């Protein structure tokens, strides 16, 4: 028993060292998108910043161990305080640093369902994974539909999109700067993770992309939840991918195909497999399964 405890202790210590090394290797990259809008890339969801005389509005906080690096990157831009932290949804790679940013004096804002999800343990039955409640990271302010921040010469529009990536997604639009932060309703160049266990759906995800395309023009800079800065042309192609997969999976459902048959049908995603859409977080097999489950439940 004593030797087992030693082995377990060494294992936990080794994991801690690996995590420390990984965090130590992360570089926070800063992209200036307009006079006062920035995007920070690191590990986790892309961070958006509105910087000006009124202070800083921050969008998402990535992982807690990265907060010192993130704050250093922000300090290099401005010495103004972080007034508000807006969460695009509840997932840990977007809210992990919430408590740290709150301790800097920021007020955390998110959709009502984000607060609800973070207040209790969540279980993803499709991936057999549990996420513990995070009461120290909760939004102080929540909204049901939309909220506007009048700061730094912008009317910063924060609005809910129904049942897309989750049931608590928000997009943030900076009309004067022509920048849209889409959170995880957009994974640039890769298949999306649609969290069916917490209200996400294929139809909602498609509607979110359509909503975004109603706002943007050819010059709009689009911050996706993950990966590279994007634009209207790329988002339009992304919507085409989503609608193509929906059409194909629905056709298979109407033929009476099973979940396993659709999941294993490589023809459904053939051209997107060739474009490497599935070589990231969600692979080709997983996206086919997700579309089947969601569309089968929605029955359309």
mmCIF file of C-alpha atoms in Angstrom:
data_model
loop_
_atom_site.group_PDB
_atom_site.id
_atom_site.type_symbol
_atom_site.label_atom_id
_atom_site.label_comp_id
_atom_site.label_asym_id
_atom_site.label_seq_id
_atom_site.Cartn_x
_atom_site.Cartn_y
_atom_site.Cartn_z
ATOM 1 C CA UNK A 1 0.000 0.000 0.000
ATOM 2 C CA UNK A 2 2.828 2.381 0.860
ATOM 3 C CA UNK A 3 4.565 1.683 -2.452
ATOM 4 C CA UNK A 4 1.283 2.304 -4.304
ATOM 5 C CA UNK A 5 0.929 5.700 -2.616
ATOM 6 C CA UNK A 6 4.490 6.556 -3.625
ATOM 7 C CA UNK A 7 3.809 5.544 -7.229
ATOM 8 C CA UNK A 8 0.597 7.597 -7.310
ATOM 9 C CA UNK A 9 2.395 10.589 -5.794
ATOM 10 C CA UNK A 10 5.143 10.342 -8.397
ATOM 11 C CA UNK A 11 2.538 10.060 -11.158
ATOM 12 C CA UNK A 12 0.702 13.189 -9.983
ATOM 13 C CA UNK A 13 4.011 15.034 -9.615
ATOM 14 C CA UNK A 14 5.011 14.007 -13.151
ATOM 15 C CA UNK A 15 1.700 15.280 -14.530
ATOM 16 C CA UNK A 16 2.258 18.570 -12.713
ATOM 17 C CA UNK A 17 5.697 18.913 -14.288
ATOM 18 C CA UNK A 18 4.300 18.155 -17.741
ATOM 19 C CA UNK A 19 1.509 20.716 -17.296
ATOM 20 C CA UNK A 20 3.994 23.314 -16.038
ATOM 21 C CA UNK A 21 6.279 22.648 -19.009
ATOM 22 C CA UNK A 22 3.381 22.932 -21.460
ATOM 23 C CA UNK A 23 2.178 26.200 -19.933
ATOM 24 C CA UNK A 24 5.739 27.483 -19.868
ATOM 25 C CA UNK A 25 6.036 26.891 -23.618
ATOM 26 C CA UNK A 26 2.872 28.809 -24.520
ATOM 27 C CA UNK A 27 3.493 32.153 -26.206
ATOM 28 C CA UNK A 28 0.747 34.788 -26.173
ATOM 29 C CA UNK A 29 0.599 36.382 -29.619
ATOM 30 C CA UNK A 30 -0.938 39.834 -30.013
ATOM 31 C CA UNK A 31 -2.755 40.912 -33.187
ATOM 32 C CA UNK A 32 -3.883 44.516 -33.605
ATOM 33 C CA UNK A 33 -7.135 44.533 -35.591
ATOM 34 C CA UNK A 34 -8.082 48.215 -35.402
ATOM 35 C CA UNK A 35 -7.164 51.334 -33.468
ATOM 36 C CA UNK A 36 -8.464 49.846 -30.212
ATOM 37 C CA UNK A 37 -9.381 46.173 -30.888
ATOM 38 C CA UNK A 38 -6.905 43.336 -30.372
ATOM 39 C CA UNK A 39 -6.871 39.553 -30.539
ATOM 40 C CA UNK A 40 -4.658 37.451 -28.279
ATOM 41 C CA UNK A 41 -3.737 33.893 -29.236
ATOM 42 C CA UNK A 42 -2.419 31.426 -26.709
ATOM 43 C CA UNK A 43 -3.722 28.088 -25.526
ATOM 44 C CA UNK A 44 -7.493 27.879 -25.432
ATOM 45 C CA UNK A 45 -10.060 30.230 -26.899
ATOM 46 C CA UNK A 46 -8.945 33.364 -28.710
ATOM 47 C CA UNK A 47 -9.155 36.459 -26.513
ATOM 48 C CA UNK A 48 -10.609 39.739 -27.746
ATOM 49 C CA UNK A 49 -9.771 43.150 -26.281
ATOM 50 C CA UNK A 50 -11.295 46.604 -26.551
ATOM 51 C CA UNK A 51 -8.740 49.095 -25.260
ATOM 52 C CA UNK A 52 -9.270 52.803 -24.672
ATOM 53 C CA UNK A 53 -9.657 55.660 -22.225
ATOM 54 C CA UNK A 54 -12.675 53.996 -20.598
ATOM 55 C CA UNK A 55 -10.662 50.920 -19.716
ATOM 56 C CA UNK A 56 -10.409 47.424 -21.154
ATOM 57 C CA UNK A 57 -13.164 45.037 -22.168
ATOM 58 C CA UNK A 58 -11.799 41.489 -22.364
ATOM 59 C CA UNK A 59 -13.460 38.557 -24.122
ATOM 60 C CA UNK A 60 -12.684 35.125 -22.629
ATOM 61 C CA UNK A 61 -9.828 34.243 -20.287
ATOM 62 C CA UNK A 62 -8.280 30.945 -21.501
ATOM 63 C CA UNK A 63 -6.659 28.755 -18.797
ATOM 64 C CA UNK A 64 -5.826 29.980 -15.280
ATOM 65 C CA UNK A 65 -2.075 29.128 -15.372
ATOM 66 C CA UNK A 66 -1.698 31.407 -18.402
ATOM 67 C CA UNK A 67 -3.111 34.504 -16.689
ATOM 68 C CA UNK A 68 0.308 36.055 -15.879
ATOM 69 C CA UNK A 69 1.337 35.807 -19.536
ATOM 70 C CA UNK A 70 -2.011 37.135 -20.717
ATOM 71 C CA UNK A 71 -1.853 40.084 -18.309
ATOM 72 C CA UNK A 72 1.694 40.835 -19.450
ATOM 73 C CA UNK A 73 0.505 40.919 -23.061
ATOM 74 C CA UNK A 74 -2.331 43.260 -22.096
ATOM 75 C CA UNK A 75 0.012 45.531 -20.107
ATOM 76 C CA UNK A 76 2.181 45.825 -23.213
ATOM 77 C CA UNK A 77 -0.845 47.326 -24.978
ATOM 78 C CA UNK A 78 -2.304 49.490 -22.205
ATOM 79 C CA UNK A 79 -2.002 50.212 -18.500
ATOM 80 C CA UNK A 80 -5.757 50.799 -18.231
ATOM 81 C CA UNK A 81 -7.685 48.457 -15.900
ATOM 82 C CA UNK A 82 -9.740 45.525 -17.162
ATOM 83 C CA UNK A 83 -13.279 46.719 -16.461
ATOM 84 C CA UNK A 84 -15.282 43.837 -17.912
ATOM 85 C CA UNK A 85 -14.637 40.219 -18.870
ATOM 86 C CA UNK A 86 -17.222 38.768 -21.267
ATOM 87 C CA UNK A 87 -17.435 34.991 -21.620
ATOM 88 C CA UNK A 88 -18.606 33.643 -24.985
ATOM 89 C CA UNK A 89 -19.728 30.374 -23.312
ATOM 90 C CA UNK A 90 -18.987 28.139 -20.316
ATOM 91 C CA UNK A 91 -16.182 25.814 -21.499
ATOM 92 C CA UNK A 92 -13.032 25.728 -19.398
ATOM 93 C CA UNK A 93 -10.667 26.857 -22.168
ATOM 94 C CA UNK A 94 -12.639 30.124 -22.288
ATOM 95 C CA UNK A 95 -13.416 30.708 -18.595
ATOM 96 C CA UNK A 96 -10.438 29.063 -16.888
ATOM 97 C CA UNK A 97 -8.817 32.365 -15.969
ATOM 98 C CA UNK A 98 -12.024 34.048 -14.784
ATOM 99 C CA UNK A 99 -11.167 34.072 -11.097
ATOM 100 C CA UNK A 100 -7.751 35.600 -11.771
ATOM 101 C CA UNK A 101 -9.204 38.338 -13.972
ATOM 102 C CA UNK A 102 -11.950 38.965 -11.406
ATOM 103 C CA UNK A 103 -9.219 39.475 -8.817
ATOM 104 C CA UNK A 104 -7.819 42.204 -11.078
ATOM 105 C CA UNK A 105 -11.090 44.077 -10.564
ATOM 106 C CA UNK A 106 -13.035 43.004 -13.646
ATOM 107 C CA UNK A 107 -16.777 42.337 -13.680
ATOM 108 C CA UNK A 108 -17.583 39.045 -15.427
ATOM 109 C CA UNK A 109 -20.513 39.051 -17.861
ATOM 110 C CA UNK A 110 -22.108 36.137 -19.742
ATOM 111 C CA UNK A 111 -25.393 34.637 -20.865
ATOM 112 C CA UNK A 112 -27.743 33.292 -18.184
ATOM 113 C CA UNK A 113 -27.030 29.692 -19.201
ATOM 114 C CA UNK A 114 -23.285 30.169 -18.748
ATOM 115 C CA UNK A 115 -23.833 30.974 -15.083
ATOM 116 C CA UNK A 116 -26.229 28.034 -14.744
ATOM 117 C CA UNK A 117 -23.792 25.589 -16.357
ATOM 118 C CA UNK A 118 -20.819 26.773 -14.313
ATOM 119 C CA UNK A 119 -22.794 26.588 -11.062
ATOM 120 C CA UNK A 120 -23.196 22.801 -11.155
ATOM 121 C CA UNK A 121 -21.230 19.765 -12.347
ATOM 122 C CA UNK A 122 -21.657 19.012 -16.049
ATOM 123 C CA UNK A 123 -21.493 15.551 -17.622
ATOM 124 C CA UNK A 124 -20.901 14.994 -21.340
ATOM 125 C CA UNK A 125 -22.581 11.656 -22.051
ATOM 126 C CA UNK A 126 -21.239 11.561 -25.598
ATOM 127 C CA UNK A 127 -17.607 11.808 -24.498
ATOM 128 C CA UNK A 128 -18.046 10.304 -21.017
ATOM 129 C CA UNK A 129 -16.461 13.346 -19.381
ATOM 130 C CA UNK A 130 -17.366 15.326 -16.269
ATOM 131 C CA UNK A 131 -16.619 18.994 -15.625
ATOM 132 C CA UNK A 132 -16.823 20.150 -12.025
ATOM 133 C CA UNK A 133 -18.717 23.277 -11.007
ATOM 134 C CA UNK A 134 -16.615 26.436 -10.810
ATOM 135 C CA UNK A 135 -18.307 28.752 -8.286
ATOM 136 C CA UNK A 136 -15.306 31.104 -8.020
ATOM 137 C CA UNK A 137 -15.415 31.850 -11.762
ATOM 138 C CA UNK A 138 -19.096 32.694 -12.160
ATOM 139 C CA UNK A 139 -20.373 35.743 -14.050
ATOM 140 C CA UNK A 140 -21.524 38.543 -11.767
ATOM 141 C CA UNK A 141 -23.809 39.905 -14.491
ATOM 142 C CA UNK A 142 -25.848 37.716 -16.835
ATOM 143 C CA UNK A 143 -28.259 38.464 -19.670
ATOM 144 C CA UNK A 144 -30.964 36.549 -21.521
ATOM 145 C CA UNK A 145 -30.828 38.012 -25.024
ATOM 146 C CA UNK A 146 -28.376 40.886 -25.493
ATOM 147 C CA UNK A 147 -26.453 43.591 -23.695
ATOM 148 C CA UNK A 148 -24.533 46.639 -24.939
ATOM 149 C CA UNK A 149 -21.381 48.248 -23.520
ATOM 150 C CA UNK A 150 -20.823 51.899 -24.416
ATOM 151 C CA UNK A 151 -17.055 52.139 -24.056
ATOM 152 C CA UNK A 152 -13.988 53.304 -25.924
ATOM 153 C CA UNK A 153 -16.010 55.019 -28.645
ATOM 154 C CA UNK A 154 -17.913 51.813 -29.444
ATOM 155 C CA UNK A 155 -21.387 50.450 -28.869
ATOM 156 C CA UNK A 156 -20.134 46.950 -28.095
ATOM 157 C CA UNK A 157 -23.022 44.618 -28.930
ATOM 158 C CA UNK A 158 -23.148 41.280 -27.093
ATOM 159 C CA UNK A 159 -25.919 38.956 -28.244
ATOM 160 C CA UNK A 160 -27.035 35.396 -27.594
ATOM 161 C CA UNK A 161 -27.308 32.801 -30.379
ATOM 162 C CA UNK A 162 -29.591 29.883 -29.538
ATOM 163 C CA UNK A 163 -28.355 26.315 -29.124
ATOM 164 C CA UNK A 164 -25.308 26.504 -31.370
ATOM 165 C CA UNK A 165 -22.018 25.383 -29.783
ATOM 166 C CA UNK A 166 -23.811 25.272 -26.390
ATOM 167 C CA UNK A 167 -27.029 26.777 -25.024
ATOM 168 C CA UNK A 168 -25.221 29.866 -23.728
ATOM 169 C CA UNK A 169 -23.255 31.184 -26.708
ATOM 170 C CA UNK A 170 -22.669 34.886 -27.250
ATOM 171 C CA UNK A 171 -21.115 36.806 -30.115
ATOM 172 C CA UNK A 172 -19.576 40.234 -29.622
ATOM 173 C CA UNK A 173 -19.742 42.826 -32.397
ATOM 174 C CA UNK A 174 -17.728 46.044 -32.581
ATOM 175 C CA UNK A 175 -19.572 48.017 -35.309
ATOM 176 C CA UNK A 176 -17.246 51.034 -35.420
ATOM 177 C CA UNK A 177 -14.158 48.844 -35.725
ATOM 178 C CA UNK A 178 -15.918 46.277 -37.952
ATOM 179 C CA UNK A 179 -14.787 43.317 -35.834
ATOM 180 C CA UNK A 180 -16.880 40.312 -34.808
ATOM 181 C CA UNK A 181 -15.857 37.828 -32.092
ATOM 182 C CA UNK A 182 -17.772 34.571 -32.667
ATOM 183 C CA UNK A 183 -16.482 32.432 -29.815
ATOM 184 C CA UNK A 184 -16.817 28.722 -30.520
ATOM 185 C CA UNK A 185 -19.665 29.205 -32.959
ATOM 186 C CA UNK A 186 -16.762 29.265 -35.432
ATOM 187 C CA UNK A 187 -13.665 27.042 -35.592
ATOM 188 C CA UNK A 188 -11.712 28.558 -38.470
ATOM 189 C CA UNK A 189 -10.809 25.950 -41.111
ATOM 190 C CA UNK A 190 -11.751 22.921 -38.978
ATOM 191 C CA UNK A 191 -14.836 20.970 -37.974
ATOM 192 C CA UNK A 192 -16.665 22.459 -34.990
ATOM 193 C CA UNK A 193 -17.136 20.857 -31.621
ATOM 194 C CA UNK A 194 -20.890 20.990 -31.080
ATOM 195 C CA UNK A 195 -21.550 20.256 -27.413
ATOM 196 C CA UNK A 196 -24.765 18.256 -27.638
ATOM 197 C CA UNK A 197 -24.718 17.558 -23.898
ATOM 198 C CA UNK A 198 -25.156 21.226 -22.998
ATOM 199 C CA UNK A 199 -27.613 22.411 -25.613
ATOM 200 C CA UNK A 200 -25.533 22.618 -28.771
ATOM 201 C CA UNK A 201 -27.120 21.564 -32.064
ATOM 202 C CA UNK A 202 -26.314 21.360 -35.759
ATOM 203 C CA UNK A 203 -29.262 23.544 -36.752
ATOM 204 C CA UNK A 204 -28.382 26.133 -34.126
ATOM 205 C CA UNK A 205 -24.756 26.129 -35.257
ATOM 206 C CA UNK A 206 -25.805 26.752 -38.855
ATOM 207 C CA UNK A 207 -28.162 29.535 -37.776
ATOM 208 C CA UNK A 208 -25.345 31.177 -35.797
ATOM 209 C CA UNK A 209 -23.155 31.279 -38.912
ATOM 210 C CA UNK A 210 -26.038 32.771 -40.900
ATOM 211 C CA UNK A 211 -26.597 35.391 -38.190
ATOM 212 C CA UNK A 212 -22.921 36.345 -38.280
ATOM 213 C CA UNK A 213 -22.944 36.657 -42.069
ATOM 214 C CA UNK A 214 -25.824 39.135 -41.827
ATOM 215 C CA UNK A 215 -23.557 41.446 -39.792
ATOM 216 C CA UNK A 216 -20.275 41.265 -41.659
ATOM 217 C CA UNK A 217 -18.961 42.649 -44.927
ATOM 218 C CA UNK A 218 -15.861 41.968 -47.009
ATOM 219 C CA UNK A 219 -13.710 44.085 -44.688
ATOM 220 C CA UNK A 220 -14.882 42.642 -41.368
ATOM 221 C CA UNK A 221 -12.265 40.962 -39.218
ATOM 222 C CA UNK A 222 -13.728 37.836 -37.622
ATOM 223 C CA UNK A 223 -12.240 36.397 -34.433
ATOM 224 C CA UNK A 224 -13.068 32.677 -34.244
ATOM 225 C CA UNK A 225 -13.127 30.745 -31.001
ATOM 226 C CA UNK A 226 -10.039 28.898 -32.143
ATOM 227 C CA UNK A 227 -7.334 29.196 -34.791
ATOM 228 C CA UNK A 228 -6.658 32.041 -37.189
ATOM 229 C CA UNK A 229 -8.222 35.448 -37.690
ATOM 230 C CA UNK A 230 -10.838 35.106 -40.406
ATOM 231 C CA UNK A 231 -13.117 36.968 -42.806
ATOM 232 C CA UNK A 232 -16.458 36.822 -44.602
ATOM 233 C CA UNK A 233 -15.181 34.661 -47.475
ATOM 234 C CA UNK A 234 -13.883 31.976 -45.114
ATOM 235 C CA UNK A 235 -17.003 32.053 -42.944
ATOM 236 C CA UNK A 236 -19.191 31.703 -46.045
ATOM 237 C CA UNK A 237 -17.209 28.616 -47.073
ATOM 238 C CA UNK A 238 -17.593 27.311 -43.528
ATOM 239 C CA UNK A 239 -21.367 27.674 -43.699
ATOM 240 C CA UNK A 240 -21.344 25.807 -47.015
ATOM 241 C CA UNK A 241 -19.469 22.962 -45.329
ATOM 242 C CA UNK A 242 -22.002 22.808 -42.490
ATOM 243 C CA UNK A 243 -24.984 22.841 -44.843
ATOM 244 C CA UNK A 244 -23.403 20.246 -47.145
ATOM 245 C CA UNK A 245 -22.855 17.832 -44.271
ATOM 246 C CA UNK A 246 -26.385 18.452 -43.003
ATOM 247 C CA UNK A 247 -27.900 17.665 -46.408
ATOM 248 C CA UNK A 248 -25.892 14.473 -46.755
ATOM 249 C CA UNK A 249 -26.553 13.201 -43.248
ATOM 250 C CA UNK A 250 -30.279 13.953 -43.521
ATOM 251 C CA UNK A 251 -30.383 11.948 -46.747
ATOM 252 C CA UNK A 252 -28.839 8.988 -44.920
ATOM 253 C CA UNK A 253 -31.292 9.339 -42.032
ATOM 254 C CA UNK A 254 -34.212 9.308 -44.482
ATOM 255 C CA UNK A 255 -32.827 6.061 -45.926
ATOM 256 C CA UNK A 256 -33.034 4.561 -42.449
ATOM 257 C CA UNK A 257 -29.279 4.391 -41.894
ATOM 258 C CA UNK A 258 -28.064 3.805 -38.340
ATOM 259 C CA UNK A 259 -25.703 5.960 -36.299
ATOM 260 C CA UNK A 260 -22.875 3.494 -36.909
ATOM 261 C CA UNK A 261 -23.505 3.434 -40.668
ATOM 262 C CA UNK A 262 -23.466 7.224 -40.939
ATOM 263 C CA UNK A 263 -20.447 7.532 -38.639
ATOM 264 C CA UNK A 264 -18.483 5.129 -40.863
ATOM 265 C CA UNK A 265 -19.621 6.626 -44.189
ATOM 266 C CA UNK A 266 -16.507 8.473 -45.364
ATOM 267 C CA UNK A 267 -18.248 9.750 -48.509
ATOM 268 C CA UNK A 268 -20.231 12.234 -46.394
ATOM 269 C CA UNK A 269 -17.124 14.272 -45.589
ATOM 270 C CA UNK A 270 -14.888 13.316 -48.534
ATOM 271 C CA UNK A 271 -13.905 16.776 -49.847
ATOM 272 C CA UNK A 272 -13.503 18.182 -46.337
ATOM 273 C CA UNK A 273 -11.333 15.240 -45.363
ATOM 274 C CA UNK A 274 -9.115 16.196 -48.303
ATOM 275 C CA UNK A 275 -9.001 19.789 -47.004
ATOM 276 C CA UNK A 276 -7.866 18.538 -43.557
ATOM 277 C CA UNK A 277 -10.936 19.771 -41.709
ATOM 278 C CA UNK A 278 -10.689 16.707 -39.497
ATOM 279 C CA UNK A 279 -7.041 16.832 -38.451
ATOM 280 C CA UNK A 280 -7.654 18.977 -35.387
ATOM 281 C CA UNK A 281 -9.885 18.593 -32.306
ATOM 282 C CA UNK A 282 -12.860 16.939 -34.066
ATOM 283 C CA UNK A 283 -12.102 14.320 -36.715
ATOM 284 C CA UNK A 284 -14.194 13.198 -39.692
ATOM 285 C CA UNK A 285 -15.773 10.275 -37.882
ATOM 286 C CA UNK A 286 -16.733 12.424 -34.889
ATOM 287 C CA UNK A 287 -18.359 15.139 -36.999
ATOM 288 C CA UNK A 288 -20.439 12.584 -38.904
ATOM 289 C CA UNK A 289 -21.621 11.094 -35.609
ATOM 290 C CA UNK A 290 -22.405 14.527 -34.150
ATOM 291 C CA UNK A 291 -24.470 15.513 -37.182
ATOM 292 C CA UNK A 292 -26.377 12.225 -37.089
ATOM 293 C CA UNK A 293 -27.236 12.455 -33.383
ATOM 294 C CA UNK A 294 -28.243 16.121 -33.527
ATOM 295 C CA UNK A 295 -30.297 15.920 -36.722
ATOM 296 C CA UNK A 296 -31.952 12.685 -35.658
ATOM 297 C CA UNK A 297 -33.056 14.357 -32.417
ATOM 298 C CA UNK A 298 -34.250 17.502 -34.223
ATOM 299 C CA UNK A 299 -35.965 15.383 -36.915
ATOM 300 C CA UNK A 300 -35.038 17.885 -39.625
#
